[in-house]
Tab-separated table of C-alpha atoms and ligand atoms in Angstrom:
chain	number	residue	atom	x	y	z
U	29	UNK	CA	12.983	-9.081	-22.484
U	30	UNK	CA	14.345	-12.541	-20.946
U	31	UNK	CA	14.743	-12.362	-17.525
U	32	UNK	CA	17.168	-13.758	-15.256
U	33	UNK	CA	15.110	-15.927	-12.568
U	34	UNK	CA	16.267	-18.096	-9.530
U	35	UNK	CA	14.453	-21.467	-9.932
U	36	UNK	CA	14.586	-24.491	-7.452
U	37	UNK	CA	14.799	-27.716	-8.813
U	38	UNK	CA	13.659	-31.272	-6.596
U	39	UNK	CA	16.045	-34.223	-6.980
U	40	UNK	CA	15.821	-36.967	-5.505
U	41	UNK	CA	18.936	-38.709	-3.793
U	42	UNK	CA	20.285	-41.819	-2.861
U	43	UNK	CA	22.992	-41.632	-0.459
U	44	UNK	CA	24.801	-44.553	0.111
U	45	UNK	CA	24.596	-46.345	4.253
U	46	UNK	CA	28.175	-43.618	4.566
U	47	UNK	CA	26.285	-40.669	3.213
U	48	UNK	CA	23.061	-41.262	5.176
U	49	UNK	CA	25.458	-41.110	8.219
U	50	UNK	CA	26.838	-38.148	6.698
U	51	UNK	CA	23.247	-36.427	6.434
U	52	UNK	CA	22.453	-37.372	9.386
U	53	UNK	CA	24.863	-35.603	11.256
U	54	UNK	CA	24.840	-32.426	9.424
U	55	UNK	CA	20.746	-32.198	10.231
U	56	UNK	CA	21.789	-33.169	13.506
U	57	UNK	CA	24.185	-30.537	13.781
U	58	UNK	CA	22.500	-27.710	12.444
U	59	UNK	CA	19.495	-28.718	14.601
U	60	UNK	CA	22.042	-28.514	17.651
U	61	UNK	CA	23.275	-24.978	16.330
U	62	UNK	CA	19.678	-23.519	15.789
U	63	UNK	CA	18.637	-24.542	19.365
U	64	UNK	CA	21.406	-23.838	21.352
U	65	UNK	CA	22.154	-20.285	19.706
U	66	UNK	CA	18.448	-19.513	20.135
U	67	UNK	CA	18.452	-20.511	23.809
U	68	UNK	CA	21.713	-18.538	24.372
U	69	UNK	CA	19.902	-15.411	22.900
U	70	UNK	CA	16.763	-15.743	24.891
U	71	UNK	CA	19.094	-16.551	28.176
U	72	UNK	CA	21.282	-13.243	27.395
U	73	UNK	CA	18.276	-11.392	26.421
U	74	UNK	CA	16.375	-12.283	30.275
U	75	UNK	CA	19.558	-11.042	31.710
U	76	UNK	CA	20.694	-8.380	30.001
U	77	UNK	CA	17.414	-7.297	27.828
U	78	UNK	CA	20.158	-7.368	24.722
U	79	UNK	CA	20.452	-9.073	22.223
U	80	UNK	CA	23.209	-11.782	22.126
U	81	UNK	CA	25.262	-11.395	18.734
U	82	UNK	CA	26.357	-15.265	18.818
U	83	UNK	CA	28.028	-17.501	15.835
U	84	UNK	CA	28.596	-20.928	14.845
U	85	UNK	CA	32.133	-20.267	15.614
U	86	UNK	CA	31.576	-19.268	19.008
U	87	UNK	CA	30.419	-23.320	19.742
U	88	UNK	CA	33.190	-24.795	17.381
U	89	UNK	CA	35.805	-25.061	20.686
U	90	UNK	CA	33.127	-26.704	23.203
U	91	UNK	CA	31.562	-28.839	20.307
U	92	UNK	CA	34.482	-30.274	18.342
U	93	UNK	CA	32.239	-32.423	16.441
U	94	UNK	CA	30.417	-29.583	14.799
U	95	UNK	CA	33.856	-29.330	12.446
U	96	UNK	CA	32.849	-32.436	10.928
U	97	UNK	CA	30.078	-31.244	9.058
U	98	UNK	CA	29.665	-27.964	6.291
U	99	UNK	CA	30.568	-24.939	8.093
U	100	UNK	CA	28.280	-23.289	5.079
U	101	UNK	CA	25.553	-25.404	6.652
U	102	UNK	CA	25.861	-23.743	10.034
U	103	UNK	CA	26.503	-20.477	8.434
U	104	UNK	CA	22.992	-20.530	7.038
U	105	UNK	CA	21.672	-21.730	10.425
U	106	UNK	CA	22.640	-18.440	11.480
U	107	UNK	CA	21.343	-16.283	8.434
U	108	UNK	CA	18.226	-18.349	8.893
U	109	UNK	CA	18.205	-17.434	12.401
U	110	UNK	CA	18.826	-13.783	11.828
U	111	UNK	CA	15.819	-14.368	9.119
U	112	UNK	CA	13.386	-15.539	11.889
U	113	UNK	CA	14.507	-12.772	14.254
U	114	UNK	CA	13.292	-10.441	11.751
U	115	UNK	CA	10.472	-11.437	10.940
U	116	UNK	CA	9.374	-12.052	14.261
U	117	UNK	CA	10.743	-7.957	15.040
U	118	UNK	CA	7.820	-7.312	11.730
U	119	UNK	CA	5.267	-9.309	13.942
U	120	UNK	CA	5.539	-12.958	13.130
U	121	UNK	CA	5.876	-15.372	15.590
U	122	UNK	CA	9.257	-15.734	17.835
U	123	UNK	CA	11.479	-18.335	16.401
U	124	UNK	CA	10.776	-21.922	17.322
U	125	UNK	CA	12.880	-24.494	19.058
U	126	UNK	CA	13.589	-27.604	16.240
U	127	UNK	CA	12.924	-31.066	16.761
U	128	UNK	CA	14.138	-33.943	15.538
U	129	UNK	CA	12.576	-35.668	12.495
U	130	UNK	CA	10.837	-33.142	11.731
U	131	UNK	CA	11.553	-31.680	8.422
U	132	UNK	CA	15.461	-32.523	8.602
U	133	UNK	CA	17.113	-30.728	6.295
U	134	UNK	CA	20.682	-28.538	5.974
U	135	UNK	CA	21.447	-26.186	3.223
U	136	UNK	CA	24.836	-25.566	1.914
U	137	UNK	CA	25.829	-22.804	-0.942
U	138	UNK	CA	28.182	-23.508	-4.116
U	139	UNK	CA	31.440	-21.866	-4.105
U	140	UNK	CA	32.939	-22.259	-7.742
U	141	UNK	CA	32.010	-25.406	-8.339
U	142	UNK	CA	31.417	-26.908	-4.604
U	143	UNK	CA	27.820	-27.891	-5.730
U	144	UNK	CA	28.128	-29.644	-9.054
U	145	UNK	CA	25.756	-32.291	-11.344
U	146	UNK	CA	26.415	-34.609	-13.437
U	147	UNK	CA	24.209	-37.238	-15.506
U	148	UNK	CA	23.365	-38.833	-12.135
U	149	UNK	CA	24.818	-37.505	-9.824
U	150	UNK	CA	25.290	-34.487	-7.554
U	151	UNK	CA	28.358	-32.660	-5.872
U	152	UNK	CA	28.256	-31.557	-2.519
U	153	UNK	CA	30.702	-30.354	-0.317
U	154	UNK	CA	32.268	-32.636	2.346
U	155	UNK	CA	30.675	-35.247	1.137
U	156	UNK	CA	31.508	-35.923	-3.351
U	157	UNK	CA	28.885	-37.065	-5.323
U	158	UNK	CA	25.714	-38.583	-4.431
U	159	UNK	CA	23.327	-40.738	-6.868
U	160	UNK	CA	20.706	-38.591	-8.022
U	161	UNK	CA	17.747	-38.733	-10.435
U	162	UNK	CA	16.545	-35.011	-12.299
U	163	UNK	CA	13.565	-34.511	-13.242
U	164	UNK	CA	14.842	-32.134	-16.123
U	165	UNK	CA	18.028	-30.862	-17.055
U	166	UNK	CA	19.699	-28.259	-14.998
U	167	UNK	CA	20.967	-25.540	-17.122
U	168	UNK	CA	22.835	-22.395	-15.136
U	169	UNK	CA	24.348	-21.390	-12.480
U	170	UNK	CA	23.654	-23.611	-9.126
U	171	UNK	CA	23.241	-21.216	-6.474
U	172	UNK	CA	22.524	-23.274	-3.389
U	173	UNK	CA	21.848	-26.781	-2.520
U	174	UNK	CA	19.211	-27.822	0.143
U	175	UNK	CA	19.158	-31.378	1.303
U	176	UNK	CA	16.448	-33.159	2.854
U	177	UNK	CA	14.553	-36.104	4.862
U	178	UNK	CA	10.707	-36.596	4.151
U	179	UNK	CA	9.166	-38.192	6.885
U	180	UNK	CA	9.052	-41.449	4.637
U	181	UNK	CA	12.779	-41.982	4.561
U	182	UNK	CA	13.309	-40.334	1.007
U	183	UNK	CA	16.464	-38.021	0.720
U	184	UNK	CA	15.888	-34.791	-2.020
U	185	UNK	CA	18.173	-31.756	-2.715
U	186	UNK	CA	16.749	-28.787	-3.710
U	187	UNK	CA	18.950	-26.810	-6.300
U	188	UNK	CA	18.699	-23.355	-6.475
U	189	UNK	CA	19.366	-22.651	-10.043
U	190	UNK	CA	20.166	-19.151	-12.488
U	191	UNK	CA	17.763	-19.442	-15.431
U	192	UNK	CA	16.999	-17.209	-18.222
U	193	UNK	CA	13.060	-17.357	-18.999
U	194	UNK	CA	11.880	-15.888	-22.434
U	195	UNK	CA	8.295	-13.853	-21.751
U	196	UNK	CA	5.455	-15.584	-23.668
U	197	UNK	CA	3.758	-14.579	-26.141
U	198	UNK	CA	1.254	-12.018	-25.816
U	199	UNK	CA	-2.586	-13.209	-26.294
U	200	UNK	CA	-4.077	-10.008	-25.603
U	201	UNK	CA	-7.025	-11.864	-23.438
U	202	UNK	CA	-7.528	-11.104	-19.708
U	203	UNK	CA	-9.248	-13.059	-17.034
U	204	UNK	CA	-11.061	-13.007	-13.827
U	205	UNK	CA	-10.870	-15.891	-11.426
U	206	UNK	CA	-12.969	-16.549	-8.499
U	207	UNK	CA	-12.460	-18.937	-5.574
U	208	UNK	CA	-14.794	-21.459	-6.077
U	209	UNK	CA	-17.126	-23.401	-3.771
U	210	UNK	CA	-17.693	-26.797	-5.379
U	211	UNK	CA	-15.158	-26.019	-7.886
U	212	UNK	CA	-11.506	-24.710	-7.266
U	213	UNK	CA	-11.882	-21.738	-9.484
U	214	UNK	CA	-14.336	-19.993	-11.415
U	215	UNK	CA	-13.359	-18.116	-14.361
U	216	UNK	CA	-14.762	-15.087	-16.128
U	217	UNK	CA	-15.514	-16.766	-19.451
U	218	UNK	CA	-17.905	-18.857	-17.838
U	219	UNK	CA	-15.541	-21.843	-17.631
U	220	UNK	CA	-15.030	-23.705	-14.273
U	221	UNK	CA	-12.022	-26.043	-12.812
U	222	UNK	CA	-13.358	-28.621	-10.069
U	223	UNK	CA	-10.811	-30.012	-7.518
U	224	UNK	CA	-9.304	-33.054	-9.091
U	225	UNK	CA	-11.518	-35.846	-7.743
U	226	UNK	CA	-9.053	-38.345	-6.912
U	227	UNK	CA	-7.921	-35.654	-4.449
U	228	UNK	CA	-11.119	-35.950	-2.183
U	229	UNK	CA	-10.744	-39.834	-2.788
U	230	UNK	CA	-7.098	-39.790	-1.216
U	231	UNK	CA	-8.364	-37.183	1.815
U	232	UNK	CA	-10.621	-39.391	3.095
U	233	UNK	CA	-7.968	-42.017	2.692
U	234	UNK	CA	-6.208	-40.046	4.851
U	235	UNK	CA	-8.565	-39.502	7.398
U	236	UNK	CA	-8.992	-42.932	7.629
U	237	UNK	CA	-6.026	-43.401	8.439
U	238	UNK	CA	-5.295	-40.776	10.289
U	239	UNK	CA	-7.918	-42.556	12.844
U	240	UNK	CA	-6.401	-45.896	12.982
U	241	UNK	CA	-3.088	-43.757	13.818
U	242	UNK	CA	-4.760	-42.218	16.929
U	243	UNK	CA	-6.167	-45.855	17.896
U	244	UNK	CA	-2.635	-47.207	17.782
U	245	UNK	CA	-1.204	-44.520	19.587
U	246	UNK	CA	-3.953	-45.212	22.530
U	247	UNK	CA	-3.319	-49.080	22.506
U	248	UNK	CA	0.535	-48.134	22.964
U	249	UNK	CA	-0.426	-45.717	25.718
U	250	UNK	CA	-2.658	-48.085	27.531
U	251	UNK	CA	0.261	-50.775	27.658
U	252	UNK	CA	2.349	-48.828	28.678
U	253	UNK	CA	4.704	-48.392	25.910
U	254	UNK	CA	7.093	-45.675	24.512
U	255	UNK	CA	5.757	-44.871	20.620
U	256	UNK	CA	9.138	-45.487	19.734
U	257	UNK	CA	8.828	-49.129	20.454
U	258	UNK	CA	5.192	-49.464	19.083
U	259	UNK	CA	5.964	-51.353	15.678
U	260	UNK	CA	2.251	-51.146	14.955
U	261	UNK	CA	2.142	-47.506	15.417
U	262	UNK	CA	5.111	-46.960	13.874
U	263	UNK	CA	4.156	-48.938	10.557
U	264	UNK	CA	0.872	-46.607	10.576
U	265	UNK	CA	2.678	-43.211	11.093
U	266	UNK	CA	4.396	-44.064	7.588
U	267	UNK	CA	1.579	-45.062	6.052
U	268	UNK	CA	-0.131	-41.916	6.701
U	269	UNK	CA	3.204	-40.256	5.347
U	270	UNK	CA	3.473	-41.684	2.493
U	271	UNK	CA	-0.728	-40.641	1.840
U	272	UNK	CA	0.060	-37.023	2.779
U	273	UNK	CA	2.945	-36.811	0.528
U	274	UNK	CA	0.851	-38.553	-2.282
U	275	UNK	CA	-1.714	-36.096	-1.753
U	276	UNK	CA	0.988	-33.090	-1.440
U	277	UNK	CA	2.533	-33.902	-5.245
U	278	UNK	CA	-0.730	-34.197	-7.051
U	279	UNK	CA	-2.098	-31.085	-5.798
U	280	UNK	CA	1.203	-29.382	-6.457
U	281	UNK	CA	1.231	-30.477	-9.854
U	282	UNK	CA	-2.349	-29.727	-10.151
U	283	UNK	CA	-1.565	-25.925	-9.331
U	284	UNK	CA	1.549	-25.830	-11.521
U	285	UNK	CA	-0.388	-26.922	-14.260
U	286	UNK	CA	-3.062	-24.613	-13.962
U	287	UNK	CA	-1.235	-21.847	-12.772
U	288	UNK	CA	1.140	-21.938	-15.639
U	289	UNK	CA	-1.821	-22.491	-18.474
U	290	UNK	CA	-3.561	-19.382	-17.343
U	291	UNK	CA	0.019	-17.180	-17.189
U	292	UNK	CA	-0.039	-18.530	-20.941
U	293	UNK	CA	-3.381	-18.099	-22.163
U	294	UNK	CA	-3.847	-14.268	-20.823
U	295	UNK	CA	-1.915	-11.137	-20.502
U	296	UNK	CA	-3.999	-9.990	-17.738
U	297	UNK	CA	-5.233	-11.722	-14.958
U	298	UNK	CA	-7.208	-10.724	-12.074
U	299	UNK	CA	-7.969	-12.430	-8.850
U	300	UNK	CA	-9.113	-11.700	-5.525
U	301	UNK	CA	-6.746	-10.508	-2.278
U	302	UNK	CA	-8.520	-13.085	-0.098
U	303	UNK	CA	-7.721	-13.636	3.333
U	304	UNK	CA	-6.644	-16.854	3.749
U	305	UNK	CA	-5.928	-17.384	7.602
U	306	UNK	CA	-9.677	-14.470	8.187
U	307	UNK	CA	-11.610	-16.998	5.972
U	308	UNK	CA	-10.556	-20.447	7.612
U	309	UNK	CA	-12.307	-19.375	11.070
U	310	UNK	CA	-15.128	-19.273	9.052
U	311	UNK	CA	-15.988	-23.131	9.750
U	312	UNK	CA	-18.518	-23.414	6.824
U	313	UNK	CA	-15.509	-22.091	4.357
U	314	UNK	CA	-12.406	-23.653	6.029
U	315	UNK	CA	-12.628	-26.853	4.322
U	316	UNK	CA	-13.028	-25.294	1.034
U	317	UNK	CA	-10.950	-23.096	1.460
U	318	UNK	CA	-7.611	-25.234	2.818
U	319	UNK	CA	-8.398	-27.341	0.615
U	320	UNK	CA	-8.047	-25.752	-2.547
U	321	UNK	CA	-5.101	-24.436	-1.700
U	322	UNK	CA	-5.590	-20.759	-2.637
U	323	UNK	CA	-2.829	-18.587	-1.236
U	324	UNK	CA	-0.192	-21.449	-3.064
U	325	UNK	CA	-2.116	-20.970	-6.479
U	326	UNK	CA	-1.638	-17.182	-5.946
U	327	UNK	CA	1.918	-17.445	-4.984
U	328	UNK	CA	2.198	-19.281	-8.349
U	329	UNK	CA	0.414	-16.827	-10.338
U	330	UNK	CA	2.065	-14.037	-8.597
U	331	UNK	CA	6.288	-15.165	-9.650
U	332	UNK	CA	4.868	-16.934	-13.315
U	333	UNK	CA	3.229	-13.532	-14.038
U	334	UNK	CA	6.643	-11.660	-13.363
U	335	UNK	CA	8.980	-14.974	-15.052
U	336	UNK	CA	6.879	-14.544	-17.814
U	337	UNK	CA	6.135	-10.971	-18.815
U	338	UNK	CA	1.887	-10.952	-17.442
U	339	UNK	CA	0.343	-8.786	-15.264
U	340	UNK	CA	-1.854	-10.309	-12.000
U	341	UNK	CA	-4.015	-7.730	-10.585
U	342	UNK	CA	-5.396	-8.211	-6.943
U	343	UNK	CA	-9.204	-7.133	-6.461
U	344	UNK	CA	-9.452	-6.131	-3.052
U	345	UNK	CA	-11.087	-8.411	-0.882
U	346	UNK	CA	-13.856	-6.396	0.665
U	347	UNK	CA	-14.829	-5.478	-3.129
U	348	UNK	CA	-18.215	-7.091	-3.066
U	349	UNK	CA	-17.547	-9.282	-6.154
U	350	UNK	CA	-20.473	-11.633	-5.241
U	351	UNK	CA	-23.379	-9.012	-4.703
U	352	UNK	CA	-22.796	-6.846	-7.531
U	353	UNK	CA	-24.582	-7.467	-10.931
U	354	UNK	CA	-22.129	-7.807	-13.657
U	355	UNK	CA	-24.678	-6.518	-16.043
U	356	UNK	CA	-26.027	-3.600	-14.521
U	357	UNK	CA	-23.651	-2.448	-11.381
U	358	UNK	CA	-26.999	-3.180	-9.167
U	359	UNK	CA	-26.007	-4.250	-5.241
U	360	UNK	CA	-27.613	-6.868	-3.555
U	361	UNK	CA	-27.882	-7.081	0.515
U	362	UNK	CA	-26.326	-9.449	1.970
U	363	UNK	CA	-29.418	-10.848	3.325
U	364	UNK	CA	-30.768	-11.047	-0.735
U	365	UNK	CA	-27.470	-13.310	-1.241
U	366	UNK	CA	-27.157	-15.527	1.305
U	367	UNK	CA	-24.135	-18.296	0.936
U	368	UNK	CA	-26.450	-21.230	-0.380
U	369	UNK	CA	-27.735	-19.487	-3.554
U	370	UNK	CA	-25.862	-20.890	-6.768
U	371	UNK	CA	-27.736	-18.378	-8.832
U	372	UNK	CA	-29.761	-14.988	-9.134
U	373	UNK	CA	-31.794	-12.881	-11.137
U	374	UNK	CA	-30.687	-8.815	-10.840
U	375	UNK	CA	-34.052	-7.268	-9.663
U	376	UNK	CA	-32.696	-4.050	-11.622
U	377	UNK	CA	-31.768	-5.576	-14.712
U	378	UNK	CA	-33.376	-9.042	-14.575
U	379	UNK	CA	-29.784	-11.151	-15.841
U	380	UNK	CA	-29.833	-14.159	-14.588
U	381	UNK	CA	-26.448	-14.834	-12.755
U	382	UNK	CA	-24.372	-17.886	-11.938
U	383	UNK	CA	-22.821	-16.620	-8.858
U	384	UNK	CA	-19.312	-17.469	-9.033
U	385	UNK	CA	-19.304	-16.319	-12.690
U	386	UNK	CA	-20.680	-13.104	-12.056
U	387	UNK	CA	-18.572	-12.933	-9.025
U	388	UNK	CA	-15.250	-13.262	-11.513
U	389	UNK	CA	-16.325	-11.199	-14.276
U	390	UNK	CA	-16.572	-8.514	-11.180
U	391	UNK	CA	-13.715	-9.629	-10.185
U	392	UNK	CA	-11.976	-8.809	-13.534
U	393	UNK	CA	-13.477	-5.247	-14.089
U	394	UNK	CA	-12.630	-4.127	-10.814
U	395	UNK	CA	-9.430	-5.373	-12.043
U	396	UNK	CA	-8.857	-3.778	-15.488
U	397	UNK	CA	-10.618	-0.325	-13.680
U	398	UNK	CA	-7.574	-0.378	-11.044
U	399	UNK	CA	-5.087	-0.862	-13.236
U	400	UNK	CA	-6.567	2.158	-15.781
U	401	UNK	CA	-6.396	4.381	-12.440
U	402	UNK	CA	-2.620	3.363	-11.963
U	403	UNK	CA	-2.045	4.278	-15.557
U	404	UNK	CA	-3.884	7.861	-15.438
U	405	UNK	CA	-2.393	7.827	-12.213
U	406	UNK	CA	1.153	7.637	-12.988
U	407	UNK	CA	1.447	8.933	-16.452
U	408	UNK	CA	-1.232	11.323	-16.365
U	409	UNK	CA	-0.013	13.895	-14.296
U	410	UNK	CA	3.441	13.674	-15.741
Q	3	LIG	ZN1	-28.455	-6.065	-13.186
């Protein structure tokens, strides 16, 4: 069955020196909104240990100038705001003051026909059209339109766009994958995908620059000077921008890639429920593991499994994937598998193991056994 699917496009923009002014206020102003409704909830909260039900419309009289932007703009600030609250209520951390330049951005919603594209362009309330380059055609509805600075001075909107996706076709192959050491994953056909190496190339690019930043920084301190005025820090701060952001796209397209070619290639795929933000402590895994990027190549798996009609199975993570012989079921210690050993031979059954691949052909078992159980489970009984 096609399914109807909310997709977000990128486009970049090039506002004109009027529409950079433009932008620039509405960030500033939605900035100003965020803060000062946040710090007029925590004031009323101190006094009153309630919790202040403010709106944007409540500052429109003292602020005049905040009519000059989107009220949609605001609006969200405050659904966004309400979002935060939330989550922090479910544990998260309390919302955060904003500052400026950092990640400026306002988003605005389409009301029939408000947010519009052409060829090369795009619509936006308040504002008309804007000169825009797509990366592919936009088909469907436009929901909502985010707009955005990157720290190198590069405007984007983000479309949020209706779209029908067809299910693909079924292959009737299933998968394990396992987080790789050395290489990003580790599949259960024996097959392994290494980081792309002109990643590692640009990282240490960026740590190199990253340390010339800091030296900057000190020379500006040492004088004296604001960072503001520091041209040579300054013209450093962008260049390590522009390496992060270079570094950012390739290993997003990297995961899209790979994500979407294992969605294609199997009906079933099972992975492991790691714990990201348990594992980084861990020093001798952190750099692996951040890295890779795990938990964004999950996310990816998780929403292209549903787009397009697969199933993704989580493996929990204290399943001990690694130990277990693939062949045989036999359990190693821990102590019999310490980190450093690549391979093993099963004392039990005598298979000689590649760890990772053993580890996902575990990993996809466990899988394919859980989701048997939820099948007896559900329909048995019935
Ligand atoms: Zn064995």
């Amino acid at each position: 069955m096609p399914k109807q699917i909310l997709k977000a496009h990128k486009v970049r923009l090039y506002p004109n020196e009027g529409q950079q002014i433009f932008f620039a206020k509405s960030f500033g102003c939605t900035r100003f909104i965020w803060n000062k409704m946040l710090n007029d909830k925590i004031e009323h909260y101190k006094k009153t240990k309630t919790e202040l039900k403010n709106t944007p419309a409540h500052y429109k009289k003292e602020f005049e100038w905040l009519k000059e932007v989107d009220s949609l703009a605001l609006a969200n600030v405050q659904q966004n705001l309400r979002a935060a609250y939330n989550k922090f209520f479910k544990g998260s951390g309390f919302p955060r003051f904003k500052k400026k330049g950092h990640r400026d951005s306002y988003t605005t919603n389409n009301q029939k026909g408000t947010v519009a594209v052409t060829n090369n362009t795009v619509k936006l309330p308040k504002i008309g059209h804007i000169k825009a380059k797509f990366p592919a055609k936009i088909n469907g509805l436009i929901k909502s339109a985010t707009v955005s600075k990157d720290p190198t001075g590069k405007y984007f909107v983000s479309l949020l766009v209706e779209t029908i996706v067809e299910p693909l076709l079924k292959t009737h192959l299933r998968i394990g994958i396992d987080l790789g050491l050395t290489d990003f994953i580790v599949l259960s056909d024996g097959s392994k995908v290494a980081n792309p190496t002109f990643l590692s190339k640009l990282q240490n690019k960026l740590t190199r620059e990253q340390k010339i930043l800091t030296k900057r920084r000190e020379v500006a301190k040492a004088d004296q000077r604001k960072l503001s005025d520091s041209r040579n820090y300054q013209k450093q701060k962008l260049k390590v921008a522009k390496v992060y952001e270079k570094i950012t796209n390739i290993r997003k397209d990297f995961l899209h890639k790979l994500s979407f070619t294992l969605i294609k290639n199997h009906d079933v795929i099972a992975i492991e429920d790691l714990n990201v933000k348990g594992m980084v402590k861990n020093r001798k895994l952190s750099k692996a593991i951040s890295d890779s990027s795990w938990s964004t190549f999950t996310t990816m798996l998780n929403y292209k499994a549903e787009w397009y009609g697969k199933a993704l199975i989580k493996v929990d993570r204290w399943y001990p994937s690694s130990k277990t012989c693939s062949g045989c079921g036999h359990l190693l210690t821990k102590a019999e598998l310490p980190l450093q050993v690549r391979s093993w031979n099963c004392p039990s059954c005598q298979q000689k193991h590649d760890r990772d691949i053993n580890a996902s052909i575990n990993i996809l078992n466990e899988g394919l056994r859980l989701v048997t159980l939820k099948t007896v489970g559900t329909t048995g009984l019935a």
